[in-house]
CSV table of C-alpha atoms in Angstrom, one decimal:
chain,number,residue,atom,x,y,z
A,1,MET,CA,32.0,36.0,-158.2
A,2,VAL,CA,35.0,36.5,-156.7
A,3,THR,CA,36.9,40.4,-156.5
A,4,ALA,CA,41.0,40.7,-157.3
A,5,SER,CA,40.9,42.3,-153.8
A,6,GLU,CA,39.6,39.1,-152.5
A,7,ASP,CA,42.0,36.3,-154.8
A,8,ARG,CA,45.1,38.8,-153.2
A,9,ILE,CA,44.1,37.9,-149.5
A,10,GLN,CA,43.6,34.3,-150.8
A,11,ALA,CA,47.7,34.7,-152.2
A,12,ALA,CA,48.9,36.4,-149.1
A,13,ASP,CA,50.1,34.3,-145.9
A,14,PHE,CA,47.8,33.7,-142.8
A,15,GLN,CA,49.2,35.3,-139.8
A,16,ALA,CA,49.1,33.7,-136.4
A,17,TYR,CA,49.7,36.7,-133.6
A,18,PRO,CA,50.4,35.7,-130.3
A,19,ALA,CA,49.1,38.2,-127.9
A,20,ILE,CA,50.6,39.5,-125.1
A,21,ASP,CA,47.9,41.9,-122.6
A,22,ILE,CA,49.4,44.3,-120.0
A,23,ARG,CA,48.3,45.4,-116.9
A,24,ASP,CA,50.3,46.7,-113.8
A,25,GLY,CA,53.5,45.4,-115.9
A,26,ARG,CA,51.8,41.8,-115.5
A,27,VAL,CA,50.5,39.7,-118.2
A,28,VAL,CA,47.1,39.1,-117.8
A,29,ARG,CA,44.1,38.5,-119.4
A,30,LEU,CA,40.7,39.7,-119.2
A,31,ALA,CA,36.7,37.7,-119.3
A,32,GLN,CA,34.9,39.9,-122.2
A,33,GLY,CA,37.3,42.4,-121.8
A,34,ASP,CA,36.1,43.4,-118.0
A,35,TYR,CA,38.2,44.5,-115.5
A,36,ALA,CA,37.7,43.1,-112.9
A,37,ARG,CA,37.9,39.7,-114.1
A,38,GLU,CA,41.3,39.6,-114.4
A,39,THR,CA,43.4,36.6,-115.0
A,40,ARG,CA,47.1,36.4,-113.9
A,41,TYR,CA,49.3,34.5,-115.8
A,42,GLY,CA,52.7,36.3,-114.7
A,43,ASP,CA,55.5,39.4,-114.4
A,44,ASP,CA,58.1,38.7,-116.8
A,45,PRO,CA,55.9,39.4,-120.6
A,46,LEU,CA,59.6,39.3,-121.8
A,47,ALA,CA,60.4,36.2,-120.9
A,48,ILE,CA,56.9,34.3,-122.0
A,49,ILE,CA,57.3,36.5,-126.0
A,50,ARG,CA,61.4,35.1,-125.8
A,51,GLY,CA,58.8,31.7,-126.0
A,52,TYR,CA,56.8,32.4,-128.5
A,53,ALA,CA,59.7,33.6,-130.7
A,54,GLU,CA,61.2,30.1,-129.7
A,55,GLN,CA,58.3,28.4,-131.0
A,56,GLY,CA,58.9,29.9,-134.4
A,57,ALA,CA,56.4,33.1,-133.9
A,58,ASP,CA,57.0,36.0,-136.7
A,59,TRP,CA,54.3,38.8,-135.2
A,60,LEU,CA,53.2,39.2,-131.2
A,61,HIS,CA,50.5,40.9,-130.4
A,62,LEU,CA,50.7,43.3,-128.0
A,63,VAL,CA,48.0,45.5,-125.4
A,64,ASP,CA,48.4,48.0,-122.8
A,65,LEU,CA,45.2,47.3,-120.9
A,66,ASP,CA,46.1,50.3,-118.3
A,67,ALA,CA,46.4,53.1,-121.2
A,68,ALA,CA,43.6,51.2,-123.2
A,69,ARG,CA,41.8,53.0,-119.5
A,70,ALA,CA,43.6,56.4,-119.5
A,71,GLY,CA,45.0,56.7,-121.9
A,72,GLY,CA,49.4,57.2,-122.7
A,73,TYR,CA,50.9,54.7,-124.0
A,74,THR,CA,53.0,53.1,-121.1
A,75,LEU,CA,55.4,50.0,-123.1
A,76,ALA,CA,57.8,51.7,-125.3
A,77,PRO,CA,60.6,50.0,-123.0
A,78,LEU,CA,58.9,46.6,-123.1
A,79,LEU,CA,59.1,47.4,-127.0
A,80,ARG,CA,62.4,48.1,-127.6
A,81,ASP,CA,63.6,44.7,-125.5
A,82,ILE,CA,61.5,42.7,-127.9
A,83,ALA,CA,63.0,44.3,-130.4
A,84,ALA,CA,66.4,43.2,-129.4
A,85,THR,CA,66.3,40.1,-127.9
A,86,THR,CA,63.7,38.2,-130.1
A,87,GLY,CA,63.2,39.3,-133.5
A,88,LEU,CA,60.1,39.7,-133.5
A,89,ARG,CA,57.6,42.5,-135.8
A,90,VAL,CA,55.4,43.9,-133.3
A,91,GLN,CA,51.9,45.2,-133.1
A,92,THR,CA,50.4,47.1,-130.2
A,93,GLY,CA,47.9,49.1,-129.1
A,94,GLY,CA,46.3,50.5,-125.8
A,95,GLY,CA,45.2,53.8,-125.2
A,96,VAL,CA,46.3,55.7,-128.9
A,97,ARG,CA,45.0,59.1,-128.9
A,98,SER,CA,46.7,61.0,-131.8
A,99,ARG,CA,48.7,61.5,-134.3
A,100,ASP,CA,51.8,61.7,-132.0
A,101,ASP,CA,51.3,58.8,-129.9
A,102,VAL,CA,51.0,56.6,-133.9
A,103,ALA,CA,55.0,58.6,-133.9
A,104,ARG,CA,55.7,57.3,-130.4
A,105,VAL,CA,54.8,54.3,-130.3
A,106,LEU,CA,56.4,53.7,-134.4
A,107,ASP,CA,59.7,55.3,-132.9
A,108,ALA,CA,59.5,53.1,-130.1
A,109,GLY,CA,59.7,49.8,-132.9
A,110,ALA,CA,56.2,48.9,-132.9
A,111,ALA,CA,55.9,47.4,-137.2
A,112,ARG,CA,51.9,48.8,-136.9
A,113,VAL,CA,50.3,50.9,-134.2
A,114,VAL,CA,46.6,49.1,-133.0
A,115,ILE,CA,44.0,52.1,-133.8
A,116,GLY,CA,40.9,51.2,-131.6
A,117,SER,CA,38.6,54.2,-129.6
A,118,LEU,CA,39.5,56.3,-131.4
A,119,ALA,CA,38.4,54.9,-135.0
A,120,VAL,CA,35.6,54.4,-133.6
A,121,ARG,CA,35.5,58.3,-132.2
A,122,ASP,CA,37.8,59.7,-134.8
A,123,PRO,CA,37.4,58.1,-138.6
A,124,ASP,CA,39.4,61.2,-139.5
A,125,ALA,CA,42.0,61.5,-138.0
A,126,VAL,CA,43.0,57.9,-138.1
A,127,LEU,CA,42.0,58.9,-142.4
A,128,ALA,CA,44.3,61.1,-142.2
A,129,TRP,CA,47.3,58.8,-140.4
A,130,LEU,CA,46.5,56.3,-143.3
A,131,GLY,CA,47.9,59.1,-145.4
A,132,GLU,CA,50.6,60.0,-143.3
A,133,PHE,CA,52.2,56.8,-142.1
A,134,GLY,CA,51.1,54.2,-144.8
A,135,ALA,CA,49.0,51.5,-144.9
A,136,GLU,CA,51.5,48.8,-143.8
A,137,ARG,CA,51.8,50.6,-140.2
A,138,LEU,CA,48.3,50.7,-139.2
A,139,THR,CA,46.4,48.3,-137.9
A,140,VAL,CA,42.3,49.8,-137.0
A,141,ALA,CA,40.4,47.7,-134.8
A,142,LEU,CA,36.1,47.6,-134.7
A,143,ASP,CA,36.0,45.0,-131.6
A,144,THR,CA,31.7,44.4,-131.5
A,145,ARG,CA,29.0,43.7,-129.8
A,146,GLN,CA,26.2,42.6,-131.2
A,147,ASP,CA,22.6,44.1,-130.4
A,148,ALA,CA,18.7,43.1,-130.1
A,149,ALA,CA,18.4,43.5,-133.1
A,150,GLY,CA,21.6,42.2,-134.3
A,151,VAL,CA,23.4,45.4,-135.5
A,152,TRP,CA,27.2,44.7,-134.3
A,153,ARG,CA,28.0,47.2,-132.3
A,154,LEU,CA,31.1,49.1,-131.4
A,155,PRO,CA,31.9,50.1,-128.0
A,156,VAL,CA,34.7,52.2,-126.9
A,157,HIS,CA,37.1,53.1,-123.6
A,158,GLY,CA,37.9,49.6,-122.8
A,159,TRP,CA,34.9,48.6,-124.1
A,160,THR,CA,32.4,50.2,-121.7
A,161,GLU,CA,30.3,52.4,-124.0
A,162,ASP,CA,28.8,52.3,-126.2
A,163,ALA,CA,29.6,55.8,-128.8
A,164,GLY,CA,26.5,54.5,-131.2
A,165,ALA,CA,29.1,54.0,-134.1
A,166,SER,CA,28.3,50.4,-136.4
A,167,LEU,CA,30.2,48.0,-137.2
A,168,ASP,CA,29.3,47.8,-141.3
A,169,ALA,CA,29.4,52.0,-141.5
A,170,LEU,CA,32.4,51.7,-139.7
A,171,ALA,CA,34.2,49.0,-141.9
A,172,ALA,CA,33.3,50.0,-145.2
A,173,ARG,CA,34.8,53.3,-144.6
A,174,PHE,CA,38.2,52.2,-143.9
A,175,GLU,CA,37.8,49.8,-147.1
A,176,ARG,CA,37.1,52.9,-149.1
A,177,ALA,CA,40.1,55.4,-147.4
A,178,GLY,CA,42.9,51.7,-148.2
A,179,LEU,CA,43.0,50.4,-145.6
A,180,VAL,CA,44.4,47.1,-145.2
A,181,HIS,CA,45.0,45.6,-141.9
A,182,LEU,CA,41.6,45.3,-139.7
A,183,LEU,CA,41.1,42.8,-136.2
A,184,SER,CA,37.9,42.4,-134.9
A,185,THR,CA,37.5,40.7,-131.7
A,186,ASP,CA,33.6,40.4,-131.0
A,187,ILE,CA,33.7,41.3,-126.9
A,188,ALA,CA,31.6,37.9,-126.0
A,189,ARG,CA,34.2,35.6,-126.7
A,190,ASP,CA,36.7,37.1,-125.7
A,191,GLY,CA,39.0,34.8,-123.6
A,192,MET,CA,35.7,32.7,-123.4
A,193,LEU,CA,37.3,29.9,-124.8
A,194,SER,CA,34.3,29.5,-126.9
A,195,GLY,CA,35.8,29.3,-130.4
A,196,PRO,CA,36.0,32.6,-132.9
A,197,ASN,CA,32.5,34.3,-134.1
A,198,LEU,CA,32.9,32.5,-137.8
A,199,ASP,CA,29.5,34.0,-138.4
A,200,LEU,CA,31.5,37.5,-137.5
A,201,TYR,CA,33.9,37.0,-140.2
A,202,ARG,CA,31.8,36.4,-142.8
A,203,HIS,CA,29.8,39.4,-142.6
A,204,LEU,CA,33.2,41.5,-143.0
A,205,ARG,CA,34.5,39.2,-145.8
A,206,ALA,CA,30.5,39.9,-147.8
A,207,ILE,CA,30.7,44.1,-146.7
A,208,ALA,CA,34.8,45.1,-146.8
A,209,PRO,CA,36.3,42.2,-149.1
A,210,GLY,CA,39.6,44.5,-149.9
A,211,LEU,CA,40.4,44.1,-145.7
A,212,ARG,CA,42.7,41.5,-144.3
A,213,VAL,CA,40.6,40.9,-140.8
A,214,GLN,CA,42.3,39.0,-138.0
A,215,ALA,CA,40.2,36.9,-136.2
A,216,SER,CA,40.1,37.8,-131.9
A,217,GLY,CA,37.9,36.3,-129.8
A,218,GLY,CA,37.9,32.7,-127.8
A,219,VAL,CA,40.0,30.6,-130.1
A,220,ARG,CA,40.4,27.5,-127.7
A,221,ALA,CA,41.4,24.6,-130.3
A,222,LEU,CA,43.9,23.9,-133.5
A,223,ASP,CA,40.7,23.1,-135.5
A,224,ASP,CA,39.9,26.8,-134.4
A,225,ILE,CA,42.5,28.5,-136.5
A,226,ALA,CA,41.9,25.9,-139.5
A,227,ALA,CA,38.0,27.3,-139.3
A,228,ALA,CA,38.6,31.5,-138.8
A,229,ARG,CA,41.1,30.8,-142.4
A,230,ALA,CA,39.4,29.0,-144.1
A,231,GLN,CA,36.6,32.1,-143.7
A,232,GLY,CA,38.8,33.7,-145.2
A,233,CYS,CA,40.6,36.1,-142.9
A,234,ALA,CA,44.5,37.0,-143.1
A,235,GLY,CA,45.0,36.3,-139.1
A,236,ILE,CA,44.4,35.3,-136.1
A,237,VAL,CA,44.9,37.2,-132.8
A,238,LEU,CA,46.0,33.8,-130.8
A,239,GLY,CA,45.9,34.7,-126.2
A,240,ARG,CA,44.6,32.8,-123.2
A,241,ALA,CA,44.6,29.4,-125.3
A,242,LEU,CA,48.2,29.7,-126.2
A,243,LEU,CA,49.1,31.3,-122.3
A,244,GLU,CA,47.4,28.0,-120.7
A,245,GLY,CA,48.8,25.8,-122.8
A,246,ARG,CA,46.3,24.1,-125.4
A,247,PHE,CA,48.7,24.2,-127.9
A,248,SER,CA,52.2,25.6,-128.9
A,249,VAL,CA,52.7,28.8,-131.4
A,250,ALA,CA,54.8,25.7,-133.6
A,251,ASP,CA,51.4,23.8,-133.4
A,252,ALA,CA,49.7,26.9,-134.4
A,253,LEU,CA,51.6,28.0,-138.1
A,254,SER,CA,50.8,24.4,-138.6
A,255,CYS,CA,46.8,24.9,-139.3
């Protein structure tokens, strides 16, 4: 039986989110979140972002990798340039650790702020921000790694520390509290071009059917986008495959 919340998700537009990860001012990708396994794709993020906008993108997923490790979001100037020159709506995060961080990133022009590690370490704070800023202004990122027992765990601090939390418990809690947008990356697939973990998104659909889930990690071909959409995801984050020209934003939007 399909619930009313599932009907709303199925009826809503599926979004493709081109992703730009920034480290030391450069566009990079990390393999499985490992800062020692970095591939560089250019020194001019805005040029790449403008290209995505010209291909028809509506949204951009922007990550501050330096801040993800050290805190202190640094991409506000780039956010302002994106708003001034592209018209893209941006969801962005990295190093968001406080209520004031959220406010500053929104003031700089973000449409949504992505909150990752803090959502795992201090979910009560994030639940309060949902009430203050509104569910449409926040995306919770529950990036996950499956342990030997098959439990989806939630590493934090740039995916380097195990916080002991489980995906099932937190996803259900945030859904009950009114969260709308959940981004979940299978860390084992991230940057590996091995295909998204459809079992993970099937699982999320079962335990928290009211969430609009964004798939992330492993996308390598247009068929992966179509498969994630068919699985009930509300969107998909596209990183390395776009940067390496395996398909275009326009191609992705046609799926």
